[in-house]
PDB file of C-alpha atoms in Angstrom:
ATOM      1  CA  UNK A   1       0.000   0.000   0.000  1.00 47.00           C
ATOM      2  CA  UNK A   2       1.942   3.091  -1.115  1.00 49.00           C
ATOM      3  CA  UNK A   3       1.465   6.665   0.878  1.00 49.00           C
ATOM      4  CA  UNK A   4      -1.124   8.403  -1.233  1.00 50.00           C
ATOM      5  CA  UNK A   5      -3.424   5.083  -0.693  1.00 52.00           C
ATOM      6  CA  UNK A   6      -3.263   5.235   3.170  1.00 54.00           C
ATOM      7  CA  UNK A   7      -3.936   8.615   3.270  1.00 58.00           C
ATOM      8  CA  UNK A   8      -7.114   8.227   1.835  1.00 54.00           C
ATOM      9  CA  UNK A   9      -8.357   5.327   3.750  1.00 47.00           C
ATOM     10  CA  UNK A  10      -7.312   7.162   6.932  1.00 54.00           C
ATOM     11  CA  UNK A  11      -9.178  10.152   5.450  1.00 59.00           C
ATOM     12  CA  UNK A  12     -12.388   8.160   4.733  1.00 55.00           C
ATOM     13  CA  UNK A  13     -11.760   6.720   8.305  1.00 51.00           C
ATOM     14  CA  UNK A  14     -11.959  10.615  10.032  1.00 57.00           C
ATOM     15  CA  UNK A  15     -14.521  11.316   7.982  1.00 54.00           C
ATOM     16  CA  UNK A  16     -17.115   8.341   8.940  1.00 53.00           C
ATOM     17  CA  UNK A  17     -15.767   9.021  12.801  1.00 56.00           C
ATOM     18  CA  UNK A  18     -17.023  12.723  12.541  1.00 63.00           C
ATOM     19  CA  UNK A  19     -20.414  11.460  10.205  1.00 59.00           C
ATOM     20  CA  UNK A  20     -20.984   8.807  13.539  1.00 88.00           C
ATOM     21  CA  UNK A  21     -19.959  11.596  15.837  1.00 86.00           C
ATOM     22  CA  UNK A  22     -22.273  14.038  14.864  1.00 88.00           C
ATOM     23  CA  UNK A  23     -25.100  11.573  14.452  1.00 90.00           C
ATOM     24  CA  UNK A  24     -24.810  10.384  18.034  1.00 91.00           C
ATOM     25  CA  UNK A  25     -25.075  14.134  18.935  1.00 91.00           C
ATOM     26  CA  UNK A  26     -28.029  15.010  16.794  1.00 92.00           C
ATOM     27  CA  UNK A  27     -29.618  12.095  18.831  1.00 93.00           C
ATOM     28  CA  UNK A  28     -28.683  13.517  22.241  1.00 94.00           C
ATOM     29  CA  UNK A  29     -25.680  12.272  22.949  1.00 92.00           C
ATOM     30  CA  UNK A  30     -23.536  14.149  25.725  1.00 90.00           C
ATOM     31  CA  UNK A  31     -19.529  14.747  26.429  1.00 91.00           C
ATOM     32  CA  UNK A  32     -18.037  15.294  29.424  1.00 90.00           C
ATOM     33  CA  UNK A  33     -17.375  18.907  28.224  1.00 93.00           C
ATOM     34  CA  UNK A  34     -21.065  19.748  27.582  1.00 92.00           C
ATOM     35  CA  UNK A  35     -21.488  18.487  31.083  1.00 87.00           C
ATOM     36  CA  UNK A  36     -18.729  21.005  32.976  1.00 91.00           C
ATOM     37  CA  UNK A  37     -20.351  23.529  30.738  1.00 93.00           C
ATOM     38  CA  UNK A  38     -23.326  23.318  33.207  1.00 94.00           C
ATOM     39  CA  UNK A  39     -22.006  22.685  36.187  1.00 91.00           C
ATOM     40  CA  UNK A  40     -21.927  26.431  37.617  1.00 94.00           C
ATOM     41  CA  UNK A  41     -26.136  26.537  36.501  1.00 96.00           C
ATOM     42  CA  UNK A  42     -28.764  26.890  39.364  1.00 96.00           C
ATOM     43  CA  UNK A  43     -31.745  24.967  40.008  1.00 97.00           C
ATOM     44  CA  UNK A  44     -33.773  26.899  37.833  1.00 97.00           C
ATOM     45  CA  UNK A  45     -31.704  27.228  34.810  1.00 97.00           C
ATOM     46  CA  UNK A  46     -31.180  23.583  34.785  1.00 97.00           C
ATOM     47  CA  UNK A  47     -34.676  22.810  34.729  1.00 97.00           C
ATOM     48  CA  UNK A  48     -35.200  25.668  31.872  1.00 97.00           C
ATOM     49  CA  UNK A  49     -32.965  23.333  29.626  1.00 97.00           C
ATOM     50  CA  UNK A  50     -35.082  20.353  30.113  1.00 98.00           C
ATOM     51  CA  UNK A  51     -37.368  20.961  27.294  1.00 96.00           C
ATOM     52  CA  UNK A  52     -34.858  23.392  25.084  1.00 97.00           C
ATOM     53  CA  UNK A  53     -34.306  22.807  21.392  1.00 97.00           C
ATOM     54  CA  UNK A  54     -31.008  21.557  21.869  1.00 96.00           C
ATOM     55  CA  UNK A  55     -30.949  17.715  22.350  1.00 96.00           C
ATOM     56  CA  UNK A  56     -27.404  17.810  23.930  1.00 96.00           C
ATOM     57  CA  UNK A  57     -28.265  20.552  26.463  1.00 96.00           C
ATOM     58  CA  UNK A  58     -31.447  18.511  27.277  1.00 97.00           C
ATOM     59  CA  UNK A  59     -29.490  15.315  27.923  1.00 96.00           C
ATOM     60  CA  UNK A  60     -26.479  16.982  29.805  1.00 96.00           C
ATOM     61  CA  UNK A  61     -29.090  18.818  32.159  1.00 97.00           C
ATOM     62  CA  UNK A  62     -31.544  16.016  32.387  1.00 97.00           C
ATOM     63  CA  UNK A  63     -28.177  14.625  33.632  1.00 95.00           C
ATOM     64  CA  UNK A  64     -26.958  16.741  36.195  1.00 95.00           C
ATOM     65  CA  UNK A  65     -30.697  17.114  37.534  1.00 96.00           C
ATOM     66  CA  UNK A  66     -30.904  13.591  38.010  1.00 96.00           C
ATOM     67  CA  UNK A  67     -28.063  13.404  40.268  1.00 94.00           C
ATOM     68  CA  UNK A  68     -29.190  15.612  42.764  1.00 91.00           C
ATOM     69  CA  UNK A  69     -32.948  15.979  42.396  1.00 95.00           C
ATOM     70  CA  UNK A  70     -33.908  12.674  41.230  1.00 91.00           C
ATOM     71  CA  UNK A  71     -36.829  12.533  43.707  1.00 89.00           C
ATOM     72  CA  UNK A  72     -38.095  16.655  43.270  1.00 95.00           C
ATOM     73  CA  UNK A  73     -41.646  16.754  42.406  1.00 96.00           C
ATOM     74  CA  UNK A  74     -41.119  19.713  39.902  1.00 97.00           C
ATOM     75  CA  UNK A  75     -37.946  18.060  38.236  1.00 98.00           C
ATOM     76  CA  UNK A  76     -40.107  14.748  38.006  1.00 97.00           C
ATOM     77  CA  UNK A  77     -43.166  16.109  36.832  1.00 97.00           C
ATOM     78  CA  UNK A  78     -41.140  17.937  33.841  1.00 98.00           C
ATOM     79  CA  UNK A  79     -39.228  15.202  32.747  1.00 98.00           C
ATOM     80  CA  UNK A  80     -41.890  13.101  32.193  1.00 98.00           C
ATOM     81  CA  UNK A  81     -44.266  15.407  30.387  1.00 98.00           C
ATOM     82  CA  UNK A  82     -40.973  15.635  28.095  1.00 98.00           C
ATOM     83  CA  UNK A  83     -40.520  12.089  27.858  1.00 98.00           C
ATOM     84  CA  UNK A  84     -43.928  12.008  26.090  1.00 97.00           C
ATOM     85  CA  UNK A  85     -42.785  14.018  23.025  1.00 97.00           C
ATOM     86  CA  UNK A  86     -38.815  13.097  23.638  1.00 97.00           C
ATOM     87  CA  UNK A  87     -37.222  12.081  19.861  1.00 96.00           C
ATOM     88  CA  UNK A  88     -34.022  12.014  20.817  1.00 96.00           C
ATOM     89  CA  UNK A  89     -32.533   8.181  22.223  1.00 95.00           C
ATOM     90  CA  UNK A  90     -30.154   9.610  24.216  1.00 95.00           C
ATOM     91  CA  UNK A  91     -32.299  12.026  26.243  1.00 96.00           C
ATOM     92  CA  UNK A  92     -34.774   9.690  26.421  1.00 97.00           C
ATOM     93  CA  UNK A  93     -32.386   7.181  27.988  1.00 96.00           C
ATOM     94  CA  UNK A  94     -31.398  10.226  30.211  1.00 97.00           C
ATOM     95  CA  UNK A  95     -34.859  10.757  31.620  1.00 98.00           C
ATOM     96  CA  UNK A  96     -34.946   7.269  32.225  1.00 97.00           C
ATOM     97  CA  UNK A  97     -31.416   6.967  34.594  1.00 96.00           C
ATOM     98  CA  UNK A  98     -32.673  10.267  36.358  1.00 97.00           C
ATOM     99  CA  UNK A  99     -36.445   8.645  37.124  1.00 97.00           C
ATOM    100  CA  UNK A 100     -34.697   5.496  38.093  1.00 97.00           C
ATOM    101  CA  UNK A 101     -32.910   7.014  41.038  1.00 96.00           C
ATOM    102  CA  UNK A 102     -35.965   8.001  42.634  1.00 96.00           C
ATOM    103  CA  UNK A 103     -38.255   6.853  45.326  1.00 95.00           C
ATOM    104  CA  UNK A 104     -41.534   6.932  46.506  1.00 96.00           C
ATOM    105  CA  UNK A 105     -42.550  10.474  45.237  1.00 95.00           C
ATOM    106  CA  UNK A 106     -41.212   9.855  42.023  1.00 96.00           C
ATOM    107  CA  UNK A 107     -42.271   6.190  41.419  1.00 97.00           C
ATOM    108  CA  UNK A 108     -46.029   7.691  42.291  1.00 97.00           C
ATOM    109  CA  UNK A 109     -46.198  10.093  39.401  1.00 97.00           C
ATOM    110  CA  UNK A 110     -44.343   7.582  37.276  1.00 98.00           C
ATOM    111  CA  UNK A 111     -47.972   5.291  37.616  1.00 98.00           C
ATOM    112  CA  UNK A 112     -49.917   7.460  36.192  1.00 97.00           C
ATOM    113  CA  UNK A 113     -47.990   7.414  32.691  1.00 98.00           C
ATOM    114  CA  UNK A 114     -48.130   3.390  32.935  1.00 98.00           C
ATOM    115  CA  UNK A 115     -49.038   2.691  28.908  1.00 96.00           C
ATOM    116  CA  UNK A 116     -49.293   6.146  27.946  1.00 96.00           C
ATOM    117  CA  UNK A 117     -45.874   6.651  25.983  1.00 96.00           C
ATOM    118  CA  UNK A 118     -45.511   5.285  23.044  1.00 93.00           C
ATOM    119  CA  UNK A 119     -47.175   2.388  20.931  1.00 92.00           C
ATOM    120  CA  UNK A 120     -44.604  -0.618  21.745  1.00 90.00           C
ATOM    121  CA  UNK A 121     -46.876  -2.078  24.658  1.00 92.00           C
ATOM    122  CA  UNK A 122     -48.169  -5.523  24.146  1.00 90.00           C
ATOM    123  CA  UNK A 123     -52.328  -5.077  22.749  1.00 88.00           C
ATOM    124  CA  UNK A 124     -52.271  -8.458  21.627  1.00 87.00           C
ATOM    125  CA  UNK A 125     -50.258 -12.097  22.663  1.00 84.00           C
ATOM    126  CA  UNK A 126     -47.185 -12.033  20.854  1.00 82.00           C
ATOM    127  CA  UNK A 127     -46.529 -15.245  18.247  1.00 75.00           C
ATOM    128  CA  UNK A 128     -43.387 -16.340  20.293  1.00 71.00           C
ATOM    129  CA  UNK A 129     -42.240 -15.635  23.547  1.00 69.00           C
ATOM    130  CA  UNK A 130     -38.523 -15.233  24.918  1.00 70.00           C
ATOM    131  CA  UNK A 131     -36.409 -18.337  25.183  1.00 70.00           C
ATOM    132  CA  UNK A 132     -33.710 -16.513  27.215  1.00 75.00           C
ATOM    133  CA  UNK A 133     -33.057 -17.289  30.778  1.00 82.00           C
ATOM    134  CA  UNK A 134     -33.288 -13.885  31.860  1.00 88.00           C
ATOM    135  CA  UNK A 135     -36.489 -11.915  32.661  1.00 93.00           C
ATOM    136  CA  UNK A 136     -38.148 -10.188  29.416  1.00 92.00           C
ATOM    137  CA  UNK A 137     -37.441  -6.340  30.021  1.00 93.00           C
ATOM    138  CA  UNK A 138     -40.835  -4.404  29.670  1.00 96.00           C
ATOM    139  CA  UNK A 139     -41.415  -3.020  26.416  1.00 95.00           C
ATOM    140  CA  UNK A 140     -43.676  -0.280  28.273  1.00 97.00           C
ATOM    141  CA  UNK A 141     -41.400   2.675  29.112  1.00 98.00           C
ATOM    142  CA  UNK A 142     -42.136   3.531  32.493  1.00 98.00           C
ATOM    143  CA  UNK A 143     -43.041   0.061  33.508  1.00 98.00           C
ATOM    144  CA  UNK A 144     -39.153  -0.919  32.361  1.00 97.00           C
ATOM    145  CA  UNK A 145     -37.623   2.184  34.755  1.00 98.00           C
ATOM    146  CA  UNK A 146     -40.020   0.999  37.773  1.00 98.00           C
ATOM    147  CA  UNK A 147     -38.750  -2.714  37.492  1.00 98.00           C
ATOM    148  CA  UNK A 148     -35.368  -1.044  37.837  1.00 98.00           C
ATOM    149  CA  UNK A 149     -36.071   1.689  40.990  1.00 98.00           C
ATOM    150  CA  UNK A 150     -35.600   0.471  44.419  1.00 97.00           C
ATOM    151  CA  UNK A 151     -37.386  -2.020  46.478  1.00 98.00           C
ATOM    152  CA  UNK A 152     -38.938   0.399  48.128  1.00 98.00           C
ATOM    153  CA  UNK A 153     -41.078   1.488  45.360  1.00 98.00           C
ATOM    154  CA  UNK A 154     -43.026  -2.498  45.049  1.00 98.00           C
ATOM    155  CA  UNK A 155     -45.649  -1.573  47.295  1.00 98.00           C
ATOM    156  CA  UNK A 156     -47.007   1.383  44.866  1.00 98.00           C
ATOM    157  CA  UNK A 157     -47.138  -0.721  42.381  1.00 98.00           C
ATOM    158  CA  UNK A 158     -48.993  -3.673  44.532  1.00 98.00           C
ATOM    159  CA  UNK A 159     -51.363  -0.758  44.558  1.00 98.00           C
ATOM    160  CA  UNK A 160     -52.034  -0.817  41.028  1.00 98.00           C
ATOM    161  CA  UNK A 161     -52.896  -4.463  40.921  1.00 97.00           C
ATOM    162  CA  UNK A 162     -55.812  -3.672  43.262  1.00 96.00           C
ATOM    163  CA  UNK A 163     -57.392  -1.033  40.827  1.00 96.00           C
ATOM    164  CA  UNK A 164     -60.143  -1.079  38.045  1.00 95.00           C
ATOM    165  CA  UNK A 165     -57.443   0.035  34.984  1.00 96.00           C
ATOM    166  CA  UNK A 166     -56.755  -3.538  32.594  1.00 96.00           C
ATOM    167  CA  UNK A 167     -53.975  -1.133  30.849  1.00 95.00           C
ATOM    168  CA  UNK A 168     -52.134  -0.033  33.717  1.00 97.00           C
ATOM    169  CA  UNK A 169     -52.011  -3.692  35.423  1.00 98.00           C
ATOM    170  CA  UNK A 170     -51.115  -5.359  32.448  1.00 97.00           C
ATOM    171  CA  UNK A 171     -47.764  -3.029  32.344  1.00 98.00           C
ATOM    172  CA  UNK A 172     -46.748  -3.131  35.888  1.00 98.00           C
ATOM    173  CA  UNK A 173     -47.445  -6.658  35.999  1.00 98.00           C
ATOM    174  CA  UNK A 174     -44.227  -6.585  33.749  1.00 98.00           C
ATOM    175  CA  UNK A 175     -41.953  -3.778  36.103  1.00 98.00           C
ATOM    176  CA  UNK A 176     -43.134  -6.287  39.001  1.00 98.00           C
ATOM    177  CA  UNK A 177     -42.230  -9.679  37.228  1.00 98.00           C
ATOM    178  CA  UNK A 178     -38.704  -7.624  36.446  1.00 98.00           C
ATOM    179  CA  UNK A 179     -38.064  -6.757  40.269  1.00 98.00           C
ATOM    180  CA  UNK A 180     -39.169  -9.955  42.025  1.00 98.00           C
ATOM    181  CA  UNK A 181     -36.855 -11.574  39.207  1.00 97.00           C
ATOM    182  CA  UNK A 182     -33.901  -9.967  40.064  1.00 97.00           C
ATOM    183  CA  UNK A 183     -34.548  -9.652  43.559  1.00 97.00           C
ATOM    184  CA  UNK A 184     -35.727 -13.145  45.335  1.00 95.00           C
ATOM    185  CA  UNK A 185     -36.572 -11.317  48.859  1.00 96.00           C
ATOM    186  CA  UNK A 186     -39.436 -10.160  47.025  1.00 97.00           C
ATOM    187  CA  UNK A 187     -40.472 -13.553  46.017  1.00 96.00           C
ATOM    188  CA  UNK A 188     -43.015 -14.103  48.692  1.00 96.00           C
ATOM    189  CA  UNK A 189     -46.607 -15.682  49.485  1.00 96.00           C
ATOM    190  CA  UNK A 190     -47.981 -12.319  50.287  1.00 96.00           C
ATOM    191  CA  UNK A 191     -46.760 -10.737  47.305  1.00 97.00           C
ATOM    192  CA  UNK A 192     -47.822 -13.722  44.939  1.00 96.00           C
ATOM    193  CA  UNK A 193     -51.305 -13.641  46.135  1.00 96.00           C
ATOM    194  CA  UNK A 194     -51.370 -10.027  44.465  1.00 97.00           C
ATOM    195  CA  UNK A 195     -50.493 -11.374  41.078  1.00 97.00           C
ATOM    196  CA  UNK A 196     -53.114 -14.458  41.122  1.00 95.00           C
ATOM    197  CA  UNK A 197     -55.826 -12.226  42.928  1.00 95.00           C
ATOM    198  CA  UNK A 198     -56.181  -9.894  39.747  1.00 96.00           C
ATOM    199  CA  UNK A 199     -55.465 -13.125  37.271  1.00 94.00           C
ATOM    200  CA  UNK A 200     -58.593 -13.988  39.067  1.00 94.00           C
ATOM    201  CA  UNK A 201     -60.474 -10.535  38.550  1.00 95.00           C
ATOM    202  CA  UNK A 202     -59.462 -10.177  34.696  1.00 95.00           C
ATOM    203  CA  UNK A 203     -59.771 -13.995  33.583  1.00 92.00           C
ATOM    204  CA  UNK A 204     -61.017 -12.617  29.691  1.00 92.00           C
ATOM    205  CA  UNK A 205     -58.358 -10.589  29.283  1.00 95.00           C
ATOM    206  CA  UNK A 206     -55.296 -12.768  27.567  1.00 93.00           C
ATOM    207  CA  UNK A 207     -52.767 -10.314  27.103  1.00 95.00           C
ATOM    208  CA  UNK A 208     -53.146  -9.558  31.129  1.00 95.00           C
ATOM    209  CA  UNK A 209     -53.164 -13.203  32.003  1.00 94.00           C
ATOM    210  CA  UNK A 210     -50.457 -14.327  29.896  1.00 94.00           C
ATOM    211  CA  UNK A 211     -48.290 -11.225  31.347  1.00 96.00           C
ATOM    212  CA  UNK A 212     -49.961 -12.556  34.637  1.00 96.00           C
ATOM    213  CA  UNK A 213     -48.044 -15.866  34.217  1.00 94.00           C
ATOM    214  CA  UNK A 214     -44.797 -14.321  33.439  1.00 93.00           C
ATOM    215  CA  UNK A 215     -44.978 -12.727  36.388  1.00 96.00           C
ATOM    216  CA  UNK A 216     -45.729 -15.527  38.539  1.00 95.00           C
ATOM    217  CA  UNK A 217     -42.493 -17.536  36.636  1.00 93.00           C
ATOM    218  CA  UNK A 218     -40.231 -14.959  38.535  1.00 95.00           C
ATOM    219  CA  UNK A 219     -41.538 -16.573  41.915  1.00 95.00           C
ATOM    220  CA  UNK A 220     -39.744 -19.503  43.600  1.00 91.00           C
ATOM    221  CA  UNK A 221     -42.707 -20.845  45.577  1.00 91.00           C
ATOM    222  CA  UNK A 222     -44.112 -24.015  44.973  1.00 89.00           C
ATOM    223  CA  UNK A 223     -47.286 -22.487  44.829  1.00 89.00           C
ATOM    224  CA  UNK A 224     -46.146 -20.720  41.843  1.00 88.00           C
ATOM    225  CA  UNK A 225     -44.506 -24.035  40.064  1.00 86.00           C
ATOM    226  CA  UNK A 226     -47.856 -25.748  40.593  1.00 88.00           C
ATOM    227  CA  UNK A 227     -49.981 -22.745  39.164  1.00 84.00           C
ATOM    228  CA  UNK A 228     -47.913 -22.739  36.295  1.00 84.00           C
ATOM    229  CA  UNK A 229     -47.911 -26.661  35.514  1.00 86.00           C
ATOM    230  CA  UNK A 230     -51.657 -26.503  36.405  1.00 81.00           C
ATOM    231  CA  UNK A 231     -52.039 -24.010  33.213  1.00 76.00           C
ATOM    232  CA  UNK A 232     -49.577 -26.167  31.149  1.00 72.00           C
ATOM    233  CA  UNK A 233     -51.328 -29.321  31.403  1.00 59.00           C
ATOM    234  CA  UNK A 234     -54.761 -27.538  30.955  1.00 68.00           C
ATOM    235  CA  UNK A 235     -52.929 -26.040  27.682  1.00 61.00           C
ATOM    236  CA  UNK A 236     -51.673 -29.783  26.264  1.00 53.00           C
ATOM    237  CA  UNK A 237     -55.319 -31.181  27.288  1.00 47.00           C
ATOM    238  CA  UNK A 238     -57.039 -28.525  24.855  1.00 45.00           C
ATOM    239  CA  UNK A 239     -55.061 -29.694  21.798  1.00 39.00           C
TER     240      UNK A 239
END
């Protein structure tokens, strides 16, 4: 390869590093300079850049918000109402690590946007299921931060179990199925019966049931292993 050729390859290379580059920053994506850039902001011009035109500034203060605020009312409130219209991947994935660090207050108003953004929710039974070990992460936005927030938030969404809303249960069924999974404490009796109380209350309502079973798979109870080969065998008897 003589000079004149490896220049060019190298020059093709720069170029498709700065066409990647700038792509990944027209989607949102943040540098530790655009980060010290806002680290002398207040409070209140932070939260002004949540919802600014510029995806980078959204991401970087979305960011810096989230490690301090994570569990402020206001800064919650705001990030979700931007999460709605969000484009960018980046920010989005921002808004989600902020929400994630919060608690009780935040995990509350999270609830309330349970299968509200987007369209990648389940409205039917899918044509094949995961074959991976691991627990299906939620498709559902919010449901997929709450399945990663602390413990501490399981109760709330207990809660939601007990309600009237088919479209909100089916999703935190999911965030639930996702915590219990990767935390066994949470495996118990008293927190099964939740799951096969509103199986019980919705039994025409597939999509909920079969999410319903999921669930119950992330349980090691024998009362859950029995449930589940109770519904296989009924399944092999109707062929």
């Amino acid at each position: 390869m003589n000079l004149r050729s490896g220049a060019a390859i190298k020059d093709r290379m720069d170029k498709a590093m700065k066409s990647s580059r700038e792509t990944l920053r027209k989607r949102g994506w943040f540098e530790q300079t655009d980060f010290d850039k806002l680290q002398n902001k207040t409070y209140e011009e932070l939260l002004h850049l949540v919802d600014c035109s510029d995806p980078i500034g959204r991401t970087s203060a979305i960011h810096l918000l989230g490690l301090n605020y994570s569990d402020k009312e206001e800064f919650i409130s705001k990030v979700l109402r931007q999460l709605c219209s969000e484009k960018c991947l980046y920010t989005k994935i921002e808004i989600c690590n902020a929400l994630e660090k919060g608690k009780i207050d935040a995990a509350r108003q999270m609830i309330g946007y349970l299968g509200k953004i987007g369209n990648n929710q389940h409205k039917n039974l899918p044509l094949a299921v995961s074959q991976k070990n691991s627990y299906p992460l939620p498709r559902d936005i919010i449901a997929r931060t709450l399945g990663r927030m602390s413990v501490v938030v399981l109760p709330l969404m207990l809660e939601v179990l007990e309600t009237d809303d088919a479209e909100r249960i089916s999703e935190v069924l999911d965030a639930i199925g996702y915590m219990v999974f990767y935390n066994k404490k949470l495996g118990s009796l008293k927190n099964w019966m939740h799951i096969i109380g509103v199986m019980d209350r919705f039994p025409g309502n597939q999509v909920l049931i079969w999410k319903g079973l999921m669930c119950l798979s992330a349980f090691a109870l024998d009362e859950s292993i029995q449930r589940l080969e109770e519904v296989r065998y009924n399944d092999e008897e109707s062929l």
